Amino acid sequence: MSNEPLLSLRKSINEIDKKLLRLFAERRAISLQVAESKYQNAMEIRDQGQEQRLLKQLLSDAKELGLDTSTTLGLFHGIIEDSIRTQYDYFLEKDSATKGTIQLALLGDDTSYSAIAAGNHFSTKSQKYQAKFYNNFQSIFQAVANGDCDYALVPIENTSSGNIPEIHDLILDYQVKVIGEEKLRVKHCLIGLANATIESVREVYSHPQALIQSKEFLNKNSHINTHFRSSTSSALKLVEEYNNPKIAAIASEEAALSSGLQILANGINSFKDNFTRFILISKSSVKVPEKIPAKTSLLLVTKQQAGSLAECLSIISHNNINMTKIESRPITNKPWQERFYIDIEGNLASPEIQEAIHKLEVAASDLDIIGCYPMHDILATNLDISALIDKSAE
């Protein structure tokens, strides 16, 4: 028995949602026009004073409409972030020799987390890409190195399962450059056949990282045995091929919807704030305009003497440079010697970074710059909500 009034209301909501999406796309198009004006007039990209004035006006308008502060801020912080990222990408592409459609190497298939991250990364760029999918990371790096693909987007670390050491080693092996980054919130799902249940599942397949990140769920359901696959998308294909309610996969919600399989358990990752950081790699480096906040990645080998690493780190600190990551990897054929991957905030072209690089070249036995690229994180505009509340109460 259908509920006609409810169906009619849902149809109205769907129509409003479509209008919101069209307006969002229209707003992004105007943001590009704003970026063009700023570029032509050599202006700064971000104007936080203007952002504050905009948010204050929006909060005032929201109050008149009976909308709460937190919902309004959450919505428009996201919209403003998209606008800023769109303008950053405009400046970046204007200052670089971009080509038409690029070939982009990704792990898995079009349902993988890598594919989702790629869609997000290029959504604010005018540059289009054609995805080429591979079964392992080495094949991806090889594709970039031999020119089969222009770029590749690969995961390098996760907030709960840590770094992916293989990626650090492949960066060195194939001498590629890091030219961008993307951070993706990862929400794992247990996915199986329509007639399957958590209790019926005996074998689950996924990428090792997804299994590690879902450790608590798997420990709680100890009747499920785990098996590695090269990607989450290949695990889904296996479930479809076996057509057995005892077999399931761990992958994204988007992948489940695309495959037609059933989500048996949603959000099974051990930590809610589960993010994977991806890096965009290429054979050649890019120049980041000074108006865009940037990161610089270094590959450093210290001298074999006491305090060498401490000396290198103090150089970074004394130059007021924020170090966001340090990862050590053993050097092949040199027992007990380590190579350090270091990410620092700052543009390679800036005097502060150049001074630090010069000092590090003296202090270290070997130093390579593996990339300077735009930072993914965009800090939200600081707005004193308490002052607004006090003012409205007067």
PDB file of N, CA and C in Angstrom, residues 100-197:
ATOM      1  N   GLY A 100      45.494  18.881 -22.594  1.00  0.00           N
ATOM      2  CA  GLY A 100      44.072  18.578 -22.649  1.00  0.00           C
ATOM      3  C   GLY A 100      43.637  17.533 -21.651  1.00  0.00           C
ATOM      4  N   THR A 101      43.405  16.332 -22.135  1.00  0.00           N
ATOM      5  CA  THR A 101      43.012  15.228 -21.264  1.00  0.00           C
ATOM      6  C   THR A 101      44.249  14.420 -20.907  1.00  0.00           C
ATOM      7  N   ILE A 102      44.474  14.223 -19.618  1.00  0.00           N
ATOM      8  CA  ILE A 102      45.649  13.481 -19.173  1.00  0.00           C
ATOM      9  C   ILE A 102      45.284  12.020 -18.909  1.00  0.00           C
ATOM     10  N   GLN A 103      46.296  11.163 -18.942  1.00  0.00           N
ATOM     11  CA  GLN A 103      46.141   9.760 -18.575  1.00  0.00           C
ATOM     12  C   GLN A 103      46.533   9.624 -17.109  1.00  0.00           C
ATOM     13  N   LEU A 104      45.614   9.117 -16.285  1.00  0.00           N
ATOM     14  CA  LEU A 104      45.830   9.039 -14.846  1.00  0.00           C
ATOM     15  C   LEU A 104      45.813   7.586 -14.388  1.00  0.00           C
ATOM     16  N   ALA A 105      46.901   7.138 -13.779  1.00  0.00           N
ATOM     17  CA  ALA A 105      47.002   5.760 -13.287  1.00  0.00           C
ATOM     18  C   ALA A 105      46.407   5.657 -11.886  1.00  0.00           C
ATOM     19  N   LEU A 106      45.549   4.641 -11.687  1.00  0.00           N
ATOM     20  CA  LEU A 106      44.880   4.434 -10.408  1.00  0.00           C
ATOM     21  C   LEU A 106      44.874   2.950 -10.061  1.00  0.00           C
ATOM     22  N   LEU A 107      44.762   2.668  -8.766  1.00  0.00           N
ATOM     23  CA  LEU A 107      44.664   1.283  -8.304  1.00  0.00           C
ATOM     24  C   LEU A 107      43.214   0.806  -8.367  1.00  0.00           C
ATOM     25  N   GLY A 108      43.021  -0.452  -8.807  1.00  0.00           N
ATOM     26  CA  GLY A 108      41.688  -1.053  -8.771  1.00  0.00           C
ATOM     27  C   GLY A 108      40.872  -0.773 -10.008  1.00  0.00           C
ATOM     28  N   ASP A 109      39.646  -0.286  -9.809  1.00  0.00           N
ATOM     29  CA  ASP A 109      38.781   0.095 -10.929  1.00  0.00           C
ATOM     30  C   ASP A 109      37.981   1.327 -10.535  1.00  0.00           C
ATOM     31  N   ASP A 110      36.936   1.633 -11.292  1.00  0.00           N
ATOM     32  CA  ASP A 110      36.212   2.891 -11.058  1.00  0.00           C
ATOM     33  C   ASP A 110      35.372   2.898  -9.780  1.00  0.00           C
ATOM     34  N   THR A 111      35.404   1.795  -8.992  1.00  0.00           N
ATOM     35  CA  THR A 111      34.716   1.791  -7.698  1.00  0.00           C
ATOM     36  C   THR A 111      35.703   1.890  -6.530  1.00  0.00           C
ATOM     37  N   SER A 112      36.998   1.986  -6.813  1.00  0.00           N
ATOM     38  CA  SER A 112      38.006   1.981  -5.748  1.00  0.00           C
ATOM     39  C   SER A 112      38.074   3.330  -5.036  1.00  0.00           C
ATOM     40  N   TYR A 113      38.678   3.326  -3.855  1.00  0.00           N
ATOM     41  CA  TYR A 113      38.874   4.580  -3.129  1.00  0.00           C
ATOM     42  C   TYR A 113      39.759   5.531  -3.928  1.00  0.00           C
ATOM     43  N   SER A 114      40.730   4.983  -4.646  1.00  0.00           N
ATOM     44  CA  SER A 114      41.600   5.819  -5.474  1.00  0.00           C
ATOM     45  C   SER A 114      40.797   6.557  -6.531  1.00  0.00           C
ATOM     46  N   ALA A 115      39.812   5.873  -7.122  1.00  0.00           N
ATOM     47  CA  ALA A 115      38.966   6.505  -8.138  1.00  0.00           C
ATOM     48  C   ALA A 115      38.109   7.612  -7.530  1.00  0.00           C
ATOM     49  N   ILE A 116      37.609   7.377  -6.312  1.00  0.00           N
ATOM     50  CA  ILE A 116      36.821   8.404  -5.626  1.00  0.00           C
ATOM     51  C   ILE A 116      37.688   9.627  -5.325  1.00  0.00           C
ATOM     52  N   ALA A 117      38.908   9.377  -4.828  1.00  0.00           N
ATOM     53  CA  ALA A 117      39.829  10.473  -4.509  1.00  0.00           C
ATOM     54  C   ALA A 117      40.192  11.262  -5.767  1.00  0.00           C
ATOM     55  N   ALA A 118      40.369  10.561  -6.883  1.00  0.00           N
ATOM     56  CA  ALA A 118      40.698  11.236  -8.139  1.00  0.00           C
ATOM     57  C   ALA A 118      39.555  12.146  -8.582  1.00  0.00           C
ATOM     58  N   GLY A 119      38.330  11.649  -8.465  1.00  0.00           N
ATOM     59  CA  GLY A 119      37.176  12.472  -8.814  1.00  0.00           C
ATOM     60  C   GLY A 119      37.112  13.736  -7.989  1.00  0.00           C
ATOM     61  N   ASN A 120      37.406  13.614  -6.692  1.00  0.00           N
ATOM     62  CA  ASN A 120      37.418  14.789  -5.811  1.00  0.00           C
ATOM     63  C   ASN A 120      38.538  15.754  -6.191  1.00  0.00           C
ATOM     64  N   HIS A 121      39.720  15.187  -6.457  1.00  0.00           N
ATOM     65  CA  HIS A 121      40.900  16.033  -6.710  1.00  0.00           C
ATOM     66  C   HIS A 121      40.740  16.877  -7.966  1.00  0.00           C
ATOM     67  N   PHE A 122      40.161  16.293  -9.003  1.00  0.00           N
ATOM     68  CA  PHE A 122      40.066  17.006 -10.279  1.00  0.00           C
ATOM     69  C   PHE A 122      38.738  17.746 -10.446  1.00  0.00           C
ATOM     70  N   SER A 123      37.876  17.684  -9.444  1.00  0.00           N
ATOM     71  CA  SER A 123      36.549  18.303  -9.589  1.00  0.00           C
ATOM     72  C   SER A 123      36.621  19.821  -9.708  1.00  0.00           C
ATOM     73  N   THR A 124      37.644  20.440  -9.128  1.00  0.00           N
ATOM     74  CA  THR A 124      37.770  21.899  -9.195  1.00  0.00           C
ATOM     75  C   THR A 124      38.786  22.339 -10.253  1.00  0.00           C
ATOM     76  N   LYS A 125      39.253  21.418 -11.067  1.00  0.00           N
ATOM     77  CA  LYS A 125      40.217  21.737 -12.114  1.00  0.00           C
ATOM     78  C   LYS A 125      39.531  21.753 -13.476  1.00  0.00           C
ATOM     79  N   SER A 126      40.048  22.539 -14.386  1.00  0.00           N
ATOM     80  CA  SER A 126      39.538  22.517 -15.748  1.00  0.00           C
ATOM     81  C   SER A 126      40.113  21.323 -16.506  1.00  0.00           C
ATOM     82  N   GLN A 127      41.241  20.837 -16.045  1.00  0.00           N
ATOM     83  CA  GLN A 127      41.899  19.707 -16.695  1.00  0.00           C
ATOM     84  C   GLN A 127      41.104  18.417 -16.505  1.00  0.00           C
ATOM     85  N   LYS A 128      40.910  17.676 -17.560  1.00  0.00           N
ATOM     86  CA  LYS A 128      40.175  16.417 -17.517  1.00  0.00           C
ATOM     87  C   LYS A 128      41.165  15.251 -17.513  1.00  0.00           C
ATOM     88  N   TYR A 129      40.697  14.107 -17.054  1.00  0.00           N
ATOM     89  CA  TYR A 129      41.572  12.942 -17.026  1.00  0.00           C
ATOM     90  C   TYR A 129      40.841  11.695 -17.502  1.00  0.00           C
ATOM     91  N   GLN A 130      41.622  10.782 -18.033  1.00  0.00           N
ATOM     92  CA  GLN A 130      41.127   9.456 -18.389  1.00  0.00           C
ATOM     93  C   GLN A 130      41.818   8.456 -17.467  1.00  0.00           C
ATOM     94  N   ALA A 131      41.051   7.730 -16.706  1.00  0.00           N
ATOM     95  CA  ALA A 131      41.613   6.799 -15.726  1.00  0.00           C
ATOM     96  C   ALA A 131      42.084   5.514 -16.402  1.00  0.00           C
ATOM     97  N   LYS A 132      43.268   5.067 -15.997  1.00  0.00           N
ATOM     98  CA  LYS A 132      43.784   3.762 -16.412  1.00  0.00           C
ATOM     99  C   LYS A 132      44.076   2.980 -15.131  1.00  0.00           C
ATOM    100  N   PHE A 133      43.494   1.810 -15.009  1.00  0.00           N
ATOM    101  CA  PHE A 133      43.540   1.083 -13.743  1.00  0.00           C
ATOM    102  C   PHE A 133      44.571  -0.046 -13.770  1.00  0.00           C
ATOM    103  N   TYR A 134      45.230  -0.215 -12.602  1.00  0.00           N
ATOM    104  CA  TYR A 134      46.279  -1.216 -12.449  1.00  0.00           C
ATOM    105  C   TYR A 134      46.033  -2.031 -11.178  1.00  0.00           C
ATOM    106  N   ASN A 135      46.652  -3.221 -11.135  1.00  0.00           N
ATOM    107  CA  ASN A 135      46.421  -4.149 -10.027  1.00  0.00           C
ATOM    108  C   ASN A 135      47.371  -3.962  -8.849  1.00  0.00           C
ATOM    109  N   ASN A 136      48.462  -3.221  -9.037  1.00  0.00           N
ATOM    110  CA  ASN A 136      49.417  -3.036  -7.944  1.00  0.00           C
ATOM    111  C   ASN A 136      50.144  -1.707  -8.102  1.00  0.00           C
ATOM    112  N   PHE A 137      50.771  -1.275  -7.016  1.00  0.00           N
ATOM    113  CA  PHE A 137      51.426   0.031  -7.006  1.00  0.00           C
ATOM    114  C   PHE A 137      52.648   0.069  -7.932  1.00  0.00           C
ATOM    115  N   GLN A 138      53.403  -1.011  -8.014  1.00  0.00           N
ATOM    116  CA  GLN A 138      54.592  -1.009  -8.866  1.00  0.00           C
ATOM    117  C   GLN A 138      54.214  -0.776 -10.332  1.00  0.00           C
ATOM    118  N   SER A 139      53.134  -1.399 -10.782  1.00  0.00           N
ATOM    119  CA  SER A 139      52.681  -1.189 -12.165  1.00  0.00           C
ATOM    120  C   SER A 139      52.271   0.261 -12.395  1.00  0.00           C
ATOM    121  N   ILE A 140      51.708   0.885 -11.369  1.00  0.00           N
ATOM    122  CA  ILE A 140      51.300   2.293 -11.465  1.00  0.00           C
ATOM    123  C   ILE A 140      52.526   3.189 -11.635  1.00  0.00           C
ATOM    124  N   PHE A 141      53.533   2.988 -10.802  1.00  0.00           N
ATOM    125  CA  PHE A 141      54.745   3.802 -10.890  1.00  0.00           C
ATOM    126  C   PHE A 141      55.466   3.558 -12.211  1.00  0.00           C
ATOM    127  N   GLN A 142      55.467   2.310 -12.653  1.00  0.00           N
ATOM    128  CA  GLN A 142      56.086   1.975 -13.932  1.00  0.00           C
ATOM    129  C   GLN A 142      55.389   2.691 -15.077  1.00  0.00           C
ATOM    130  N   ALA A 143      54.066   2.787 -15.013  1.00  0.00           N
ATOM    131  CA  ALA A 143      53.289   3.451 -16.058  1.00  0.00           C
ATOM    132  C   ALA A 143      53.645   4.933 -16.161  1.00  0.00           C
ATOM    133  N   VAL A 144      53.879   5.565 -15.015  1.00  0.00           N
ATOM    134  CA  VAL A 144      54.280   6.980 -15.021  1.00  0.00           C
ATOM    135  C   VAL A 144      55.708   7.118 -15.523  1.00  0.00           C
ATOM    136  N   ALA A 145      56.585   6.247 -15.059  1.00  0.00           N
ATOM    137  CA  ALA A 145      57.999   6.333 -15.425  1.00  0.00           C
ATOM    138  C   ALA A 145      58.235   6.133 -16.915  1.00  0.00           C
ATOM    139  N   ASN A 146      57.471   5.212 -17.528  1.00  0.00           N
ATOM    140  CA  ASN A 146      57.706   4.944 -18.955  1.00  0.00           C
ATOM    141  C   ASN A 146      56.818   5.772 -19.881  1.00  0.00           C
ATOM    142  N   GLY A 147      55.995   6.657 -19.304  1.00  0.00           N
ATOM    143  CA  GLY A 147      55.193   7.564 -20.108  1.00  0.00           C
ATOM    144  C   GLY A 147      53.840   7.044 -20.537  1.00  0.00           C
ATOM    145  N   ASP A 148      53.455   5.849 -20.079  1.00  0.00           N
ATOM    146  CA  ASP A 148      52.120   5.342 -20.415  1.00  0.00           C
ATOM    147  C   ASP A 148      51.027   6.203 -19.793  1.00  0.00           C
ATOM    148  N   CYS A 149      51.335   6.796 -18.631  1.00  0.00           N
ATOM    149  CA  CYS A 149      50.402   7.704 -17.951  1.00  0.00           C
ATOM    150  C   CYS A 149      51.128   8.998 -17.605  1.00  0.00           C
ATOM    151  N   ASP A 150      50.385  10.096 -17.620  1.00  0.00           N
ATOM    152  CA  ASP A 150      50.973  11.393 -17.268  1.00  0.00           C
ATOM    153  C   ASP A 150      51.150  11.511 -15.759  1.00  0.00           C
ATOM    154  N   TYR A 151      50.108  11.110 -15.019  1.00  0.00           N
ATOM    155  CA  TYR A 151      50.109  11.214 -13.561  1.00  0.00           C
ATOM    156  C   TYR A 151      49.605   9.906 -12.955  1.00  0.00           C
ATOM    157  N   ALA A 152      49.778   9.800 -11.644  1.00  0.00           N
ATOM    158  CA  ALA A 152      49.147   8.726 -10.872  1.00  0.00           C
ATOM    159  C   ALA A 152      48.732   9.301  -9.528  1.00  0.00           C
ATOM    160  N   LEU A 153      47.634   8.797  -9.001  1.00  0.00           N
ATOM    161  CA  LEU A 153      47.184   9.181  -7.665  1.00  0.00           C
ATOM    162  C   LEU A 153      47.219   7.928  -6.803  1.00  0.00           C
ATOM    163  N   VAL A 154      48.047   7.938  -5.762  1.00  0.00           N
ATOM    164  CA  VAL A 154      48.238   6.741  -4.937  1.00  0.00           C
ATOM    165  C   VAL A 154      48.121   7.090  -3.458  1.00  0.00           C
ATOM    166  N   PRO A 155      47.584   6.176  -2.645  1.00  0.00           N
ATOM    167  CA  PRO A 155      47.523   6.432  -1.194  1.00  0.00           C
ATOM    168  C   PRO A 155      48.907   6.298  -0.584  1.00  0.00           C
ATOM    169  N   ILE A 156      49.203   7.154   0.399  1.00  0.00           N
ATOM    170  CA  ILE A 156      50.511   7.093   1.037  1.00  0.00           C
ATOM    171  C   ILE A 156      50.416   6.927   2.552  1.00  0.00           C
ATOM    172  N   GLU A 157      49.300   7.359   3.160  1.00  0.00           N
ATOM    173  CA  GLU A 157      49.158   7.178   4.606  1.00  0.00           C
ATOM    174  C   GLU A 157      47.691   7.271   5.000  1.00  0.00           C
ATOM    175  N   ASN A 158      47.394   6.673   6.168  1.00  0.00           N
ATOM    176  CA  ASN A 158      46.046   6.689   6.716  1.00  0.00           C
ATOM    177  C   ASN A 158      46.122   7.070   8.189  1.00  0.00           C
ATOM    178  N   THR A 159      45.100   7.770   8.659  1.00  0.00           N
ATOM    179  CA  THR A 159      45.127   8.264  10.031  1.00  0.00           C
ATOM    180  C   THR A 159      45.046   7.164  11.078  1.00  0.00           C
ATOM    181  N   SER A 160      44.546   5.982  10.710  1.00  0.00           N
ATOM    182  CA  SER A 160      44.451   4.901  11.698  1.00  0.00           C
ATOM    183  C   SER A 160      45.444   3.770  11.461  1.00  0.00           C
ATOM    184  N   SER A 161      45.746   3.459  10.186  1.00  0.00           N
ATOM    185  CA  SER A 161      46.668   2.345   9.916  1.00  0.00           C
ATOM    186  C   SER A 161      48.078   2.799   9.587  1.00  0.00           C
ATOM    187  N   GLY A 162      48.301   4.111   9.498  1.00  0.00           N
ATOM    188  CA  GLY A 162      49.655   4.626   9.310  1.00  0.00           C
ATOM    189  C   GLY A 162      50.098   4.700   7.859  1.00  0.00           C
ATOM    190  N   ASN A 163      51.420   4.678   7.666  1.00  0.00           N
ATOM    191  CA  ASN A 163      52.020   4.863   6.354  1.00  0.00           C
ATOM    192  C   ASN A 163      51.988   3.588   5.524  1.00  0.00           C
ATOM    193  N   ILE A 164      52.141   3.776   4.217  1.00  0.00           N
ATOM    194  CA  ILE A 164      52.279   2.655   3.291  1.00  0.00           C
ATOM    195  C   ILE A 164      53.734   2.671   2.819  1.00  0.00           C
ATOM    196  N   PRO A 165      54.606   1.905   3.469  1.00  0.00           N
ATOM    197  CA  PRO A 165      56.048   1.964   3.175  1.00  0.00           C
ATOM    198  C   PRO A 165      56.391   1.721   1.713  1.00  0.00           C
ATOM    199  N   GLU A 166      55.623   0.866   1.045  1.00  0.00           N
ATOM    200  CA  GLU A 166      55.905   0.551  -0.359  1.00  0.00           C
ATOM    201  C   GLU A 166      55.915   1.803  -1.224  1.00  0.00           C
ATOM    202  N   ILE A 167      55.030   2.748  -0.921  1.00  0.00           N
ATOM    203  CA  ILE A 167      54.943   3.975  -1.718  1.00  0.00           C
ATOM    204  C   ILE A 167      56.217   4.805  -1.562  1.00  0.00           C
ATOM    205  N   HIS A 168      56.717   4.914  -0.345  1.00  0.00           N
ATOM    206  CA  HIS A 168      57.956   5.660  -0.124  1.00  0.00           C
ATOM    207  C   HIS A 168      59.116   5.048  -0.906  1.00  0.00           C
ATOM    208  N   ASP A 169      59.179   3.727  -0.922  1.00  0.00           N
ATOM    209  CA  ASP A 169      60.257   3.047  -1.644  1.00  0.00           C
ATOM    210  C   ASP A 169      60.117   3.235  -3.148  1.00  0.00           C
ATOM    211  N   LEU A 170      58.893   3.186  -3.658  1.00  0.00           N
ATOM    212  CA  LEU A 170      58.682   3.329  -5.100  1.00  0.00           C
ATOM    213  C   LEU A 170      58.980   4.747  -5.585  1.00  0.00           C
ATOM    214  N   ILE A 171      58.742   5.747  -4.736  1.00  0.00           N
ATOM    215  CA  ILE A 171      59.093   7.128  -5.094  1.00  0.00           C
ATOM    216  C   ILE A 171      60.572   7.219  -5.405  1.00  0.00           C
ATOM    217  N   LEU A 172      61.385   6.573  -4.581  1.00  0.00           N
ATOM    218  CA  LEU A 172      62.834   6.572  -4.789  1.00  0.00           C
ATOM    219  C   LEU A 172      63.214   5.720  -5.994  1.00  0.00           C
ATOM    220  N   ASP A 173      62.641   4.531  -6.078  1.00  0.00           N
ATOM    221  CA  ASP A 173      63.005   3.600  -7.149  1.00  0.00           C
ATOM    222  C   ASP A 173      62.738   4.180  -8.533  1.00  0.00           C
ATOM    223  N   TYR A 174      61.618   4.892  -8.681  1.00  0.00           N
ATOM    224  CA  TYR A 174      61.225   5.390 -10.001  1.00  0.00           C
ATOM    225  C   TYR A 174      61.501   6.876 -10.194  1.00  0.00           C
ATOM    226  N   GLN A 175      62.072   7.532  -9.175  1.00  0.00           N
ATOM    227  CA  GLN A 175      62.496   8.929  -9.295  1.00  0.00           C
ATOM    228  C   GLN A 175      61.370   9.842  -9.792  1.00  0.00           C
ATOM    229  N   VAL A 176      60.177   9.665  -9.231  1.00  0.00           N
ATOM    230  CA  VAL A 176      59.045  10.511  -9.611  1.00  0.00           C
ATOM    231  C   VAL A 176      58.962  11.723  -8.686  1.00  0.00           C
ATOM    232  N   LYS A 177      58.140  12.670  -9.072  1.00  0.00           N
ATOM    233  CA  LYS A 177      57.932  13.882  -8.289  1.00  0.00           C
ATOM    234  C   LYS A 177      56.502  13.925  -7.744  1.00  0.00           C
ATOM    235  N   VAL A 178      56.356  14.464  -6.542  1.00  0.00           N
ATOM    236  CA  VAL A 178      55.037  14.672  -5.948  1.00  0.00           C
ATOM    237  C   VAL A 178      54.555  16.054  -6.369  1.00  0.00           C
ATOM    238  N   ILE A 179      53.371  16.125  -6.999  1.00  0.00           N
ATOM    239  CA  ILE A 179      52.879  17.409  -7.514  1.00  0.00           C
ATOM    240  C   ILE A 179      51.510  17.789  -6.949  1.00  0.00           C
ATOM    241  N   GLY A 180      50.978  16.967  -6.043  1.00  0.00           N
ATOM    242  CA  GLY A 180      49.687  17.293  -5.451  1.00  0.00           C
ATOM    243  C   GLY A 180      49.324  16.308  -4.361  1.00  0.00           C
ATOM    244  N   GLU A 181      48.292  16.630  -3.592  1.00  0.00           N
ATOM    245  CA  GLU A 181      47.803  15.730  -2.557  1.00  0.00           C
ATOM    246  C   GLU A 181      46.288  15.845  -2.461  1.00  0.00           C
ATOM    247  N   GLU A 182      45.677  14.795  -1.942  1.00  0.00           N
ATOM    248  CA  GLU A 182      44.229  14.759  -1.725  1.00  0.00           C
ATOM    249  C   GLU A 182      43.963  13.953  -0.468  1.00  0.00           C
ATOM    250  N   LYS A 183      43.026  14.417   0.365  1.00  0.00           N
ATOM    251  CA  LYS A 183      42.666  13.683   1.573  1.00  0.00           C
ATOM    252  C   LYS A 183      41.211  13.256   1.481  1.00  0.00           C
ATOM    253  N   LEU A 184      40.995  11.966   1.717  1.00  0.00           N
ATOM    254  CA  LEU A 184      39.669  11.387   1.543  1.00  0.00           C
ATOM    255  C   LEU A 184      39.200  10.746   2.837  1.00  0.00           C
ATOM    256  N   ARG A 185      37.995  11.139   3.277  1.00  0.00           N
ATOM    257  CA  ARG A 185      37.398  10.461   4.429  1.00  0.00           C
ATOM    258  C   ARG A 185      36.964   9.069   3.982  1.00  0.00           C
ATOM    259  N   VAL A 186      37.457   8.056   4.674  1.00  0.00           N
ATOM    260  CA  VAL A 186      37.213   6.668   4.288  1.00  0.00           C
ATOM    261  C   VAL A 186      36.199   6.041   5.231  1.00  0.00           C
ATOM    262  N   LYS A 187      35.137   5.517   4.650  1.00  0.00           N
ATOM    263  CA  LYS A 187      34.084   4.854   5.416  1.00  0.00           C
ATOM    264  C   LYS A 187      33.903   3.450   4.847  1.00  0.00           C
ATOM    265  N   HIS A 188      34.395   2.465   5.591  1.00  0.00           N
ATOM    266  CA  HIS A 188      34.347   1.089   5.101  1.00  0.00           C
ATOM    267  C   HIS A 188      32.992   0.435   5.366  1.00  0.00           C
ATOM    268  N   CYS A 189      32.586  -0.428   4.440  1.00  0.00           N
ATOM    269  CA  CYS A 189      31.345  -1.195   4.581  1.00  0.00           C
ATOM    270  C   CYS A 189      31.626  -2.671   4.335  1.00  0.00           C
ATOM    271  N   LEU A 190      30.897  -3.517   5.052  1.00  0.00           N
ATOM    272  CA  LEU A 190      30.911  -4.949   4.756  1.00  0.00           C
ATOM    273  C   LEU A 190      29.853  -5.186   3.686  1.00  0.00           C
ATOM    274  N   ILE A 191      30.267  -5.749   2.559  1.00  0.00           N
ATOM    275  CA  ILE A 191      29.396  -5.840   1.386  1.00  0.00           C
ATOM    276  C   ILE A 191      29.295  -7.298   0.928  1.00  0.00           C
ATOM    277  N   GLY A 192      28.067  -7.751   0.708  1.00  0.00           N
ATOM    278  CA  GLY A 192      27.860  -9.123   0.266  1.00  0.00           C
ATOM    279  C   GLY A 192      26.631  -9.251  -0.607  1.00  0.00           C
ATOM    280  N   LEU A 193      26.180 -10.468  -0.779  1.00  0.00           N
ATOM    281  CA  LEU A 193      24.987 -10.731  -1.592  1.00  0.00           C
ATOM    282  C   LEU A 193      23.725 -10.270  -0.872  1.00  0.00           C
ATOM    283  N   ALA A 194      22.639 -10.140  -1.625  1.00  0.00           N
ATOM    284  CA  ALA A 194      21.368  -9.664  -1.062  1.00  0.00           C
ATOM    285  C   ALA A 194      20.845 -10.605   0.021  1.00  0.00           C
ATOM    286  N   ASN A 195      21.136 -11.895  -0.095  1.00  0.00           N
ATOM    287  CA  ASN A 195      20.633 -12.856   0.888  1.00  0.00           C
ATOM    288  C   ASN A 195      21.645 -13.168   1.984  1.00  0.00           C
ATOM    289  N   ALA A 196      22.730 -12.406   2.038  1.00  0.00           N
ATOM    290  CA  ALA A 196      23.766 -12.634   3.059  1.00  0.00           C
ATOM    291  C   ALA A 196      23.478 -11.812   4.309  1.00  0.00           C
ATOM    292  N   THR A 197      24.058 -12.212   5.421  1.00  0.00           N
ATOM    293  CA  THR A 197      24.007 -11.463   6.678  1.00  0.00           C
ATOM    294  C   THR A 197      25.404 -11.500   7.290  1.00  0.00           C
TER     295      THR A 197
END
